[in-house]
Amino acid sequence: MICTAVQRLIEYGIRTALITKDDEYVVRNGLMDVLGLTDWQDGEISGEISAIDDILAPIVDYACEQGIIPDTSSSRDLFDTKIMGLLTPMPREIIAEFRRRDEKNPVEATDWYYRCSQDLNYVRAGRIANDLRWQHETDYGTLDITINRSKPEKDPRDIALARTQKSANYPMCQLCPENAGFAGTLQHPARQNLRPIPITAAGEPWEMQYSPYSYYNEHCIFFNKKHIPMKIDAAVFEKLFDVIDYLPHYFAGSNADLPIVGGSILSHEHFQGGRYTFAMNKAPLETEFSIPGYPSVKAGIVKWPMSVIRLISEDRKELALCSNRILELWRGYSDSSVQIFAETDGTPHNTITPIAHKEGNLYVCELVLRNNFTTEDRPLGVFHPAPELHHIKKENIGLIEVMGLAVLPARLAQDLDRMETMLANGQDIRSMPELEQHADWADEVLAKHPELTAENARNILEQEVGEVFLHVLEDAGVFKRTEEGQAAFMRFVSVLGSIA
């Protein structure tokens, strides 16, 4: 009965403190209006209040059955967010509660805000649980491997319907503050249950919210309230340090500001952050050096497959100045012997991915050197995964992956299931067209693991995927982990040593 389903949702809202008992009739009437109900019958709710996805499912099913919405994935997502919007407190209420808790302890504030974002189903915990996750041990530390199965794939019917709708430029992108409360379209997700928290970065108004499809614990986004493009410059370090001063238990990092090596949204300035320690953060310094003019800054090359300089200091101002000086020198640095060109025909290629966190009173800033130079045989980038790795990872290597967490495409989940069965049964991967792109790699796996059986096939495949991701990171490194590459890295370090 639909009334029972609605009542279960209301009870969920009361239990999670999204609403109170005083709100019950107002919320009920709002839900009845959305569902076209003109009568109400009290129903008895038996058993425990279940997960929010299970509570919403019969309500969304009813809307489809009654013709209120089309039965497509996008329409269902738009509708369940609309439903949750009726239980979502106003921004002033969320902000006030966050600030009240933050005055006591910022950890308490973010704990509450993250739990609230999950309760609102903005952070879709049920879907995130569908992601595949495992770890892979390497000489550089323990890499995290994930296959993203949480983001729903586009329904062909939604794609067809979207073509008939008029395009709109509001909100301008998915990071603009106007997304809060937005009803959504087939081209733009609904956000009635989104309530960002205002913060300040370098004196400018920014906001913070969690990622609806998080890749790690408390995965959040910090974004400029203005729709301005990504830019790595002197100000970015002050902004990053402001964020981690405000939330010292979080890291904050920026994707690079150039295509290929940058993030998926270059049009809106933003950082990613959260409460997680990545393999790169744990990796030791293997070569330390001092930088004249910045006596408080400890510097060194990180033992990592990509090219990373770690800077550590208690003096935030001096650390920001030192970080910017390295950025400026890297912007103009070329070394043709290792295919590093600062620019070609006026197009700049060098940038960095900066990542900051605190360790007690110490500020730690890691600068990952990036370059997006392309050639005819490497049109996606010289420092991009090699073509032979594209069957596993072809997409850009952004901030999260730089630090050692692979975000692999959903297609791999089914591919690995099929390969596990076929390899264990001695079948030729090439006999299935859908797996042909993996065939050469499968041959290598079999040659490397003659002990492969039905019992260990999955573990072997997962570890070999981890090895591919390690090679992806090595490809993205501008100074390779070879004798020649490390000698080239030291030549750049010698330039830093000349800083006065």
Short mmCIF file of C-alpha atoms in Angstrom, two decimals:
data_model
loop_
_atom_site.label_atom_id
_atom_site.label_comp_id
_atom_site.label_asym_id
_atom_site.label_seq_id
_atom_site.Cartn_x
_atom_site.Cartn_y
_atom_site.Cartn_z
CA MET A 1 0.00 0.00 0.00
CA ILE A 2 1.42 3.39 -0.99
CA CYS A 3 0.33 5.09 2.23
CA THR A 4 2.32 2.57 4.25
CA ALA A 5 5.38 3.21 2.05
CA VAL A 6 5.02 6.96 2.56
CA GLN A 7 4.61 6.53 6.31
CA ARG A 8 7.74 4.41 6.40
CA LEU A 9 9.65 7.25 4.72
CA ILE A 10 8.29 9.74 7.24
CA GLU A 11 9.32 7.48 10.13
CA TYR A 12 12.78 7.24 8.56
CA GLY A 13 12.97 11.05 8.44
CA ILE A 14 12.03 11.31 12.12
CA ARG A 15 14.47 8.60 13.17
CA THR A 16 17.37 10.24 11.31
CA ALA A 17 16.38 13.71 12.62
CA LEU A 18 15.84 15.11 9.13
CA ILE A 19 12.39 16.11 10.36
CA THR A 20 10.59 16.05 13.70
CA LYS A 21 7.23 14.69 14.76
CA ASP A 22 5.91 18.25 14.47
CA ASP A 23 6.72 18.17 10.73
CA GLU A 24 4.84 14.93 10.03
CA TYR A 25 1.61 16.26 8.52
CA VAL A 26 3.31 18.92 6.41
CA VAL A 27 5.73 16.35 4.98
CA ARG A 28 2.93 13.81 4.48
CA ASN A 29 0.82 16.31 2.56
CA GLY A 30 3.75 17.28 0.39
CA LEU A 31 4.41 13.64 -0.46
CA MET A 32 0.69 13.05 -1.17
CA ASP A 33 0.69 15.99 -3.57
CA VAL A 34 3.72 14.71 -5.47
CA LEU A 35 2.14 11.24 -5.70
CA GLY A 36 -1.32 12.49 -6.65
CA LEU A 37 -2.96 11.02 -3.55
CA THR A 38 -6.28 12.50 -2.39
CA ASP A 39 -6.97 10.14 0.49
CA TRP A 40 -4.93 8.72 3.35
CA GLN A 41 -5.15 5.43 5.16
CA ASP A 42 -3.00 4.74 8.18
CA GLY A 43 -1.06 1.51 7.80
CA GLU A 44 0.82 -0.51 10.32
CA ILE A 45 4.60 -0.51 9.83
CA SER A 46 6.12 -3.79 10.84
CA GLY A 47 9.80 -4.55 11.29
CA GLU A 48 12.75 -2.17 11.43
CA ILE A 49 13.06 0.92 9.30
CA SER A 50 15.18 -0.32 6.40
CA ALA A 51 17.84 1.37 4.25
CA ILE A 52 16.76 4.48 2.38
CA ASP A 53 17.01 2.80 -1.05
CA ASP A 54 14.59 0.09 0.12
CA ILE A 55 12.23 2.72 1.53
CA LEU A 56 12.21 4.78 -1.66
CA ALA A 57 11.86 1.86 -4.08
CA PRO A 58 8.11 1.16 -3.60
CA ILE A 59 7.31 4.89 -3.76
CA VAL A 60 9.20 5.30 -7.05
CA ASP A 61 7.66 2.07 -8.37
CA TYR A 62 4.21 3.47 -7.59
CA ALA A 63 5.02 6.69 -9.49
CA CYS A 64 6.04 4.63 -12.52
CA GLU A 65 2.96 2.39 -12.34
CA GLN A 66 0.65 5.41 -12.10
CA GLY A 67 2.30 7.14 -15.06
CA ILE A 68 3.58 10.01 -12.89
CA ILE A 69 7.08 9.45 -14.29
CA PRO A 70 8.51 7.31 -17.11
CA ASP A 71 10.10 4.08 -15.90
CA THR A 72 13.68 4.98 -16.85
CA SER A 73 16.80 5.24 -14.68
CA SER A 74 17.15 9.02 -14.99
CA SER A 75 13.46 9.66 -14.33
CA ARG A 76 13.58 7.43 -11.25
CA ASP A 77 16.67 9.26 -9.96
CA LEU A 78 15.07 12.66 -10.53
CA PHE A 79 11.93 11.53 -8.71
CA ASP A 80 13.57 9.91 -5.69
CA THR A 81 15.65 13.08 -5.21
CA LYS A 82 12.48 15.17 -5.42
CA ILE A 83 10.96 12.96 -2.72
CA MET A 84 14.00 13.36 -0.46
CA GLY A 85 13.90 17.11 -1.04
CA LEU A 86 10.65 17.17 0.94
CA LEU A 87 12.52 15.84 3.98
CA THR A 88 15.58 18.05 3.54
CA PRO A 89 16.07 20.90 6.05
CA MET A 90 16.56 24.41 4.71
CA PRO A 91 20.15 25.56 4.10
CA ARG A 92 20.11 27.88 7.12
CA GLU A 93 19.27 24.93 9.38
CA ILE A 94 22.06 22.70 8.03
CA ILE A 95 24.59 25.53 8.13
CA ALA A 96 23.64 26.54 11.67
CA GLU A 97 23.97 22.97 12.96
CA PHE A 98 27.33 22.49 11.21
CA ARG A 99 28.67 25.71 12.72
CA ARG A 100 27.35 24.84 16.17
CA ARG A 101 29.23 21.56 16.11
CA ASP A 102 32.30 23.11 14.46
CA GLU A 103 32.71 25.49 17.40
CA LYS A 104 33.29 22.42 19.58
CA ASN A 105 35.27 20.29 17.17
CA PRO A 106 35.58 20.29 13.35
CA VAL A 107 35.66 16.48 13.37
CA GLU A 108 32.26 16.41 15.06
CA ALA A 109 30.95 18.86 12.44
CA THR A 110 32.08 16.84 9.44
CA ASP A 111 30.99 13.55 11.04
CA TRP A 112 27.50 14.97 11.40
CA TYR A 113 27.42 16.58 7.96
CA TYR A 114 28.59 13.41 6.22
CA ARG A 115 26.05 11.28 8.07
CA CYS A 116 23.34 13.81 7.23
CA SER A 117 24.35 13.75 3.54
CA GLN A 118 24.01 9.96 3.60
CA ASP A 119 20.66 10.10 5.40
CA LEU A 120 19.41 12.54 2.75
CA ASN A 121 20.57 10.07 0.10
CA TYR A 122 22.68 12.81 -1.45
CA VAL A 123 25.67 10.58 -0.77
CA ARG A 124 24.26 7.41 -2.29
CA ALA A 125 25.75 4.92 0.15
CA GLY A 126 23.67 2.04 -1.21
CA ARG A 127 25.09 2.46 -4.69
CA ILE A 128 28.62 3.13 -3.49
CA ALA A 129 28.52 -0.26 -1.78
CA ASN A 130 28.25 -1.82 -5.25
CA ASP A 131 31.72 -0.60 -6.23
CA LEU A 132 34.40 -3.28 -6.36
CA ARG A 133 37.41 -2.57 -4.17
CA TRP A 134 40.67 -4.32 -3.42
CA GLN A 135 44.29 -3.45 -2.69
CA HIS A 136 47.54 -4.21 -4.48
CA GLU A 137 50.96 -4.32 -2.84
CA THR A 138 53.84 -2.67 -4.70
CA ASP A 139 57.36 -1.43 -3.97
CA TYR A 140 55.82 2.01 -3.54
CA GLY A 141 53.15 1.00 -1.04
CA THR A 142 49.60 -0.35 -1.11
CA LEU A 143 47.54 0.88 -4.07
CA ASP A 144 43.75 1.06 -3.83
CA ILE A 145 41.87 -0.36 -6.81
CA THR A 146 38.20 0.42 -7.42
CA ILE A 147 35.78 -0.37 -10.22
CA ASN A 148 33.10 2.27 -10.25
CA ARG A 149 29.69 0.61 -10.40
CA SER A 150 27.77 3.23 -8.42
CA LYS A 151 27.08 5.80 -11.13
CA PRO A 152 24.07 4.63 -13.18
CA GLU A 153 24.63 4.16 -16.89
CA LYS A 154 22.53 6.23 -19.24
CA ASP A 155 19.26 4.60 -20.31
CA PRO A 156 18.89 4.77 -24.13
CA ARG A 157 15.32 6.01 -23.62
CA ASP A 158 16.60 8.89 -21.48
CA ILE A 159 19.18 9.75 -24.13
CA ALA A 160 16.52 9.81 -26.82
CA LEU A 161 14.17 11.93 -24.70
CA ALA A 162 16.94 14.35 -23.75
CA ARG A 163 17.46 15.16 -27.44
CA THR A 164 13.91 16.52 -27.58
CA GLN A 165 14.40 18.85 -24.60
CA LYS A 166 15.57 22.41 -24.88
CA SER A 167 19.11 22.84 -23.60
CA ALA A 168 19.62 25.22 -20.68
CA ASN A 169 22.60 26.91 -19.07
CA TYR A 170 21.24 26.96 -15.53
CA PRO A 171 23.06 25.96 -13.44
CA MET A 172 26.15 26.61 -15.56
CA CYS A 173 27.82 23.42 -14.30
CA GLN A 174 27.41 20.77 -11.63
CA LEU A 175 29.66 22.69 -9.23
CA CYS A 176 27.81 26.01 -9.23
CA PRO A 177 26.09 26.98 -5.95
CA GLU A 178 22.78 27.28 -7.82
CA ASN A 179 22.63 23.47 -7.82
CA ALA A 180 21.32 23.47 -4.23
CA GLY A 181 17.62 22.63 -4.46
CA PHE A 182 17.66 22.32 -8.26
CA ALA A 183 14.99 19.97 -9.66
CA GLY A 184 17.26 18.54 -12.34
CA THR A 185 16.73 17.57 -15.96
CA LEU A 186 17.62 14.59 -18.09
CA GLN A 187 20.95 16.33 -18.78
CA HIS A 188 21.59 17.60 -15.23
CA PRO A 189 21.11 15.70 -11.95
CA ALA A 190 18.53 16.75 -9.39
CA ARG A 191 19.87 18.38 -6.24
CA GLN A 192 16.84 19.06 -4.01
CA ASN A 193 18.66 17.24 -1.21
CA LEU A 194 21.94 19.17 -1.55
CA ARG A 195 22.92 21.64 1.18
CA PRO A 196 26.50 22.96 0.80
CA ILE A 197 28.42 24.51 3.71
CA PRO A 198 29.92 28.01 3.20
CA ILE A 199 33.68 28.30 3.76
CA THR A 200 36.33 30.90 2.97
CA ALA A 201 39.47 30.39 0.88
CA ALA A 202 41.97 33.22 0.42
CA GLY A 203 39.28 35.69 1.44
CA GLU A 204 36.87 34.46 -1.23
CA PRO A 205 33.49 32.77 -0.65
CA TRP A 206 33.67 29.04 -1.34
CA GLU A 207 31.43 26.12 -0.44
CA MET A 208 31.90 22.51 0.61
CA GLN A 209 29.81 19.46 -0.15
CA TYR A 210 30.33 15.72 -0.33
CA SER A 211 30.58 13.73 -3.52
CA PRO A 212 27.38 11.76 -4.20
CA TYR A 213 29.50 8.86 -5.50
CA SER A 214 32.50 8.92 -3.19
CA TYR A 215 35.68 6.97 -3.95
CA TYR A 216 37.09 7.13 -0.40
CA ASN A 217 36.06 8.10 3.11
CA GLU A 218 34.27 11.46 3.33
CA HIS A 219 35.16 12.35 -0.26
CA CYS A 220 34.27 16.02 -0.53
CA ILE A 221 34.42 18.91 -2.98
CA PHE A 222 35.45 22.46 -2.15
CA PHE A 223 34.42 24.95 -4.82
CA ASN A 224 34.54 28.65 -5.57
CA LYS A 225 31.07 30.22 -5.51
CA LYS A 226 32.00 32.01 -8.72
CA HIS A 227 32.00 30.06 -11.98
CA ILE A 228 35.64 30.70 -12.87
CA PRO A 229 38.09 28.27 -14.49
CA MET A 230 40.66 26.12 -12.73
CA LYS A 231 43.96 27.92 -12.30
CA ILE A 232 47.16 26.76 -10.63
CA ASP A 233 48.95 29.88 -9.43
CA ALA A 234 50.36 31.45 -6.25
CA ALA A 235 46.88 31.85 -4.77
CA VAL A 236 46.08 28.16 -4.98
CA PHE A 237 48.46 27.32 -2.13
CA GLU A 238 46.90 29.89 0.19
CA LYS A 239 43.47 28.50 -0.66
CA LEU A 240 44.54 24.92 0.01
CA PHE A 241 46.12 25.89 3.33
CA ASP A 242 43.00 27.83 4.34
CA VAL A 243 40.92 24.70 3.75
CA ILE A 244 43.15 22.44 5.84
CA ASP A 245 43.41 25.05 8.58
CA TYR A 246 39.62 25.06 8.74
CA LEU A 247 39.39 21.25 8.56
CA PRO A 248 42.78 19.99 9.78
CA HIS A 249 41.67 16.35 9.68
CA TYR A 250 41.04 16.57 5.91
CA PHE A 251 43.39 16.76 2.96
CA ALA A 252 42.72 19.13 0.08
CA GLY A 253 44.11 18.95 -3.43
CA SER A 254 43.57 20.52 -6.81
CA ASN A 255 43.53 18.82 -10.16
CA ALA A 256 45.90 20.31 -12.70
CA ASP A 257 44.63 23.16 -14.84
CA LEU A 258 45.48 21.82 -18.31
CA PRO A 259 43.61 19.34 -20.53
CA ILE A 260 44.62 15.65 -20.43
CA VAL A 261 46.33 16.00 -17.03
CA GLY A 262 43.52 18.04 -15.47
CA GLY A 263 40.18 17.11 -13.96
CA SER A 264 36.89 16.45 -15.67
CA ILE A 265 35.60 19.97 -14.89
CA LEU A 266 38.19 22.60 -15.80
CA SER A 267 35.60 25.37 -16.14
CA HIS A 268 34.94 25.76 -12.40
CA GLU A 269 37.63 26.22 -9.76
CA HIS A 270 37.42 23.46 -7.16
CA PHE A 271 39.42 21.14 -4.92
CA GLN A 272 38.80 17.61 -3.78
CA GLY A 273 39.39 16.49 -0.24
CA GLY A 274 38.35 14.16 2.50
CA ARG A 275 39.38 12.05 5.44
CA TYR A 276 41.66 9.49 3.89
CA THR A 277 45.38 8.78 3.73
CA PHE A 278 46.54 7.59 0.31
CA ALA A 279 49.55 5.47 -0.56
CA MET A 280 51.38 8.51 -1.92
CA ASN A 281 50.99 10.32 1.41
CA LYS A 282 52.57 7.34 3.20
CA ALA A 283 55.45 6.95 0.73
CA PRO A 284 58.87 7.97 2.13
CA LEU A 285 61.24 10.59 0.84
CA GLU A 286 64.05 8.92 -1.06
CA THR A 287 66.14 12.00 -1.90
CA GLU A 288 66.12 15.05 0.36
CA PHE A 289 67.40 18.47 -0.62
CA SER A 290 67.34 22.02 0.66
CA ILE A 291 66.06 25.02 -1.21
CA PRO A 292 68.08 28.20 -0.59
CA GLY A 293 65.91 31.10 0.52
CA TYR A 294 63.38 28.85 2.27
CA PRO A 295 65.21 27.64 5.39
CA SER A 296 62.13 26.36 7.21
CA VAL A 297 61.08 24.09 4.34
CA LYS A 298 62.14 20.46 4.27
CA ALA A 299 62.10 19.19 0.67
CA GLY A 300 62.53 15.87 -1.05
CA ILE A 301 61.61 13.55 -3.88
CA VAL A 302 58.94 11.05 -2.91
CA LYS A 303 59.46 7.36 -3.65
CA TRP A 304 56.50 7.13 -5.98
CA PRO A 305 55.86 6.02 -9.60
CA MET A 306 54.97 9.59 -10.57
CA SER A 307 57.25 12.60 -10.11
CA VAL A 308 56.47 14.17 -6.73
CA ILE A 309 58.21 16.78 -4.61
CA ARG A 310 57.14 16.91 -0.97
CA LEU A 311 57.55 20.13 1.01
CA ILE A 312 57.11 20.28 4.80
CA SER A 313 57.14 23.29 7.10
CA GLU A 314 55.51 24.84 10.16
CA ASP A 315 55.76 28.20 8.40
CA ARG A 316 52.70 28.32 6.18
CA LYS A 317 53.65 31.56 4.44
CA GLU A 318 57.15 30.38 3.56
CA LEU A 319 55.81 27.04 2.36
CA ALA A 320 53.33 28.78 0.05
CA LEU A 321 56.08 30.98 -1.40
CA CYS A 322 58.38 27.99 -1.90
CA SER A 323 55.61 25.96 -3.55
CA ASN A 324 54.85 28.80 -5.94
CA ARG A 325 58.53 29.27 -6.82
CA ILE A 326 58.76 25.59 -7.79
CA LEU A 327 55.56 25.97 -9.82
CA GLU A 328 56.99 28.96 -11.67
CA LEU A 329 60.26 27.18 -12.44
CA TRP A 330 58.44 24.06 -13.59
CA ARG A 331 56.14 26.08 -15.87
CA GLY A 332 59.16 27.18 -17.88
CA TYR A 333 61.29 24.03 -17.61
CA SER A 334 62.22 21.88 -20.61
CA ASP A 335 64.42 18.81 -21.02
CA SER A 336 64.18 17.43 -24.52
CA SER A 337 66.18 14.33 -23.57
CA VAL A 338 63.10 13.07 -21.67
CA GLN A 339 60.45 14.72 -23.89
CA ILE A 340 59.60 17.47 -21.43
CA PHE A 341 58.71 20.66 -23.25
CA ALA A 342 57.41 23.69 -21.38
CA GLU A 343 55.53 24.77 -24.50
CA THR A 344 55.22 24.11 -28.22
CA ASP A 345 54.02 26.78 -30.64
CA GLY A 346 52.93 28.91 -27.70
CA THR A 347 50.83 26.18 -26.06
CA PRO A 348 51.90 25.57 -22.44
CA HIS A 349 52.40 21.98 -21.27
CA ASN A 350 53.79 22.07 -17.73
CA THR A 351 51.62 22.30 -14.63
CA ILE A 352 51.29 20.62 -11.25
CA THR A 353 48.77 18.74 -9.15
CA PRO A 354 49.15 20.23 -5.63
CA ILE A 355 47.91 18.32 -2.57
CA ALA A 356 48.05 19.55 1.04
CA HIS A 357 47.40 18.12 4.49
CA LYS A 358 48.47 18.77 8.07
CA GLU A 359 50.44 16.63 10.49
CA GLY A 360 50.09 18.36 13.84
CA ASN A 361 51.59 21.82 13.38
CA LEU A 362 53.30 20.85 10.13
CA TYR A 363 51.94 21.74 6.72
CA VAL A 364 52.68 19.13 4.04
CA CYS A 365 52.40 20.13 0.40
CA GLU A 366 53.03 17.58 -2.34
CA LEU A 367 53.62 18.89 -5.84
CA VAL A 368 53.06 16.31 -8.59
CA LEU A 369 54.79 17.45 -11.77
CA ARG A 370 52.55 17.13 -14.84
CA ASN A 371 52.97 17.65 -18.59
CA ASN A 372 50.37 17.28 -21.37
CA PHE A 373 52.65 17.25 -24.43
CA THR A 374 51.29 15.08 -27.27
CA THR A 375 52.77 13.49 -30.37
CA GLU A 376 51.32 11.83 -33.45
CA ASP A 377 51.81 8.37 -31.99
CA ARG A 378 50.67 9.48 -28.51
CA PRO A 379 47.74 11.83 -29.24
CA LEU A 380 46.36 11.42 -25.70
CA GLY A 381 49.65 12.51 -24.20
CA VAL A 382 53.23 11.34 -23.86
CA PHE A 383 52.68 11.21 -20.09
CA HIS A 384 49.37 9.36 -20.31
CA PRO A 385 48.67 5.62 -20.04
CA ALA A 386 50.28 3.81 -22.98
CA PRO A 387 47.89 2.39 -25.62
CA GLU A 388 48.54 -1.19 -24.48
CA LEU A 389 47.04 -0.27 -21.09
CA HIS A 390 43.85 1.27 -22.46
CA HIS A 391 41.91 -1.97 -22.14
CA ILE A 392 42.06 -1.33 -18.39
CA LYS A 393 42.51 2.45 -18.12
CA LYS A 394 42.28 4.99 -20.94
CA GLU A 395 40.82 7.96 -19.07
CA ASN A 396 42.80 10.92 -17.71
CA ILE A 397 44.85 10.44 -14.55
CA GLY A 398 43.48 12.95 -12.08
CA LEU A 399 44.10 13.93 -8.50
CA ILE A 400 42.67 10.80 -6.87
CA GLU A 401 44.60 8.39 -9.08
CA VAL A 402 47.80 10.42 -8.77
CA MET A 403 47.71 9.58 -5.05
CA GLY A 404 47.32 5.85 -5.64
CA LEU A 405 43.59 5.11 -5.92
CA ALA A 406 42.51 3.66 -9.26
CA VAL A 407 39.05 4.63 -10.50
CA LEU A 408 38.38 2.05 -13.21
CA PRO A 409 35.37 1.97 -15.55
CA ALA A 410 32.27 -0.09 -14.78
CA ARG A 411 32.74 -2.25 -17.90
CA LEU A 412 35.63 -4.01 -16.17
CA ALA A 413 33.36 -5.61 -13.56
CA GLN A 414 31.65 -7.82 -16.14
CA ASP A 415 34.86 -8.29 -18.11
CA LEU A 416 36.69 -9.68 -15.08
CA ASP A 417 33.78 -11.99 -14.22
CA ARG A 418 33.85 -13.45 -17.74
CA MET A 419 37.63 -13.70 -17.84
CA GLU A 420 37.74 -15.44 -14.48
CA THR A 421 35.42 -18.17 -15.76
CA MET A 422 37.04 -18.54 -19.17
CA LEU A 423 40.64 -18.60 -17.96
CA ALA A 424 39.80 -21.08 -15.20
CA ASN A 425 38.13 -23.33 -17.79
CA GLY A 426 40.99 -23.04 -20.29
CA GLN A 427 38.90 -21.17 -22.84
CA ASP A 428 40.35 -18.75 -25.37
CA ILE A 429 39.49 -15.15 -24.51
CA ARG A 430 39.51 -14.34 -28.21
CA SER A 431 36.45 -16.49 -28.74
CA MET A 432 34.34 -13.80 -27.04
CA PRO A 433 34.37 -10.53 -29.03
CA GLU A 434 33.50 -8.49 -25.94
CA LEU A 435 36.80 -9.54 -24.34
CA GLU A 436 39.06 -9.32 -27.37
CA GLN A 437 40.66 -6.09 -26.15
CA HIS A 438 41.98 -8.04 -23.12
CA ALA A 439 43.32 -11.01 -25.14
CA ASP A 440 47.02 -10.10 -25.26
CA TRP A 441 46.98 -9.20 -21.58
CA ALA A 442 45.23 -12.50 -20.76
CA ASP A 443 48.02 -14.36 -22.57
CA GLU A 444 50.57 -12.54 -20.41
CA VAL A 445 48.63 -13.36 -17.24
CA LEU A 446 48.50 -17.07 -18.12
CA ALA A 447 52.20 -17.17 -18.95
CA LYS A 448 53.03 -15.45 -15.67
CA HIS A 449 50.68 -17.64 -13.61
CA PRO A 450 50.70 -21.26 -14.79
CA GLU A 451 49.25 -22.11 -11.37
CA LEU A 452 45.94 -20.36 -12.25
CA THR A 453 42.87 -22.37 -11.21
CA ALA A 454 39.19 -21.73 -10.58
CA GLU A 455 40.03 -21.11 -6.92
CA ASN A 456 42.69 -18.43 -7.47
CA ALA A 457 41.74 -16.95 -10.85
CA ARG A 458 39.91 -13.96 -9.38
CA ASN A 459 42.72 -13.01 -7.03
CA ILE A 460 45.29 -13.32 -9.81
CA LEU A 461 43.25 -11.13 -12.15
CA GLU A 462 42.75 -8.49 -9.48
CA GLN A 463 46.45 -8.36 -8.69
CA GLU A 464 47.34 -8.12 -12.37
CA VAL A 465 44.88 -5.25 -12.75
CA GLY A 466 46.77 -3.64 -9.87
CA GLU A 467 50.01 -4.11 -11.81
CA VAL A 468 48.44 -2.42 -14.84
CA PHE A 469 47.46 0.54 -12.66
CA LEU A 470 51.02 0.76 -11.37
CA HIS A 471 52.23 0.97 -14.99
CA VAL A 472 49.58 3.64 -15.63
CA LEU A 473 51.08 5.76 -12.85
CA GLU A 474 54.60 5.17 -14.15
CA ASP A 475 53.48 6.30 -17.62
CA ALA A 476 52.01 9.48 -16.13
CA GLY A 477 55.28 10.32 -14.39
CA VAL A 478 57.29 12.96 -16.23
CA PHE A 479 60.60 11.67 -14.85
CA LYS A 480 60.59 7.90 -15.31
CA ARG A 481 61.71 5.46 -12.65
CA THR A 482 64.79 4.60 -14.68
CA GLU A 483 68.38 5.66 -14.26
CA GLU A 484 67.97 8.15 -17.10
CA GLY A 485 64.68 9.46 -15.75
CA GLN A 486 65.93 9.93 -12.20
CA ALA A 487 69.07 11.67 -13.46
CA ALA A 488 66.77 14.05 -15.34
CA PHE A 489 64.75 14.61 -12.15
CA MET A 490 67.94 15.56 -10.31
CA ARG A 491 68.75 18.07 -13.04
CA PHE A 492 65.45 19.79 -12.26
CA VAL A 493 66.23 19.60 -8.54
CA SER A 494 69.56 21.33 -9.24
CA VAL A 495 67.58 24.20 -10.73
CA LEU A 496 65.56 24.40 -7.50
CA GLY A 497 68.83 24.44 -5.58
CA SER A 498 69.77 27.64 -7.32
CA ILE A 499 66.79 29.44 -5.79
CA ALA A 500 67.98 32.47 -3.88
#
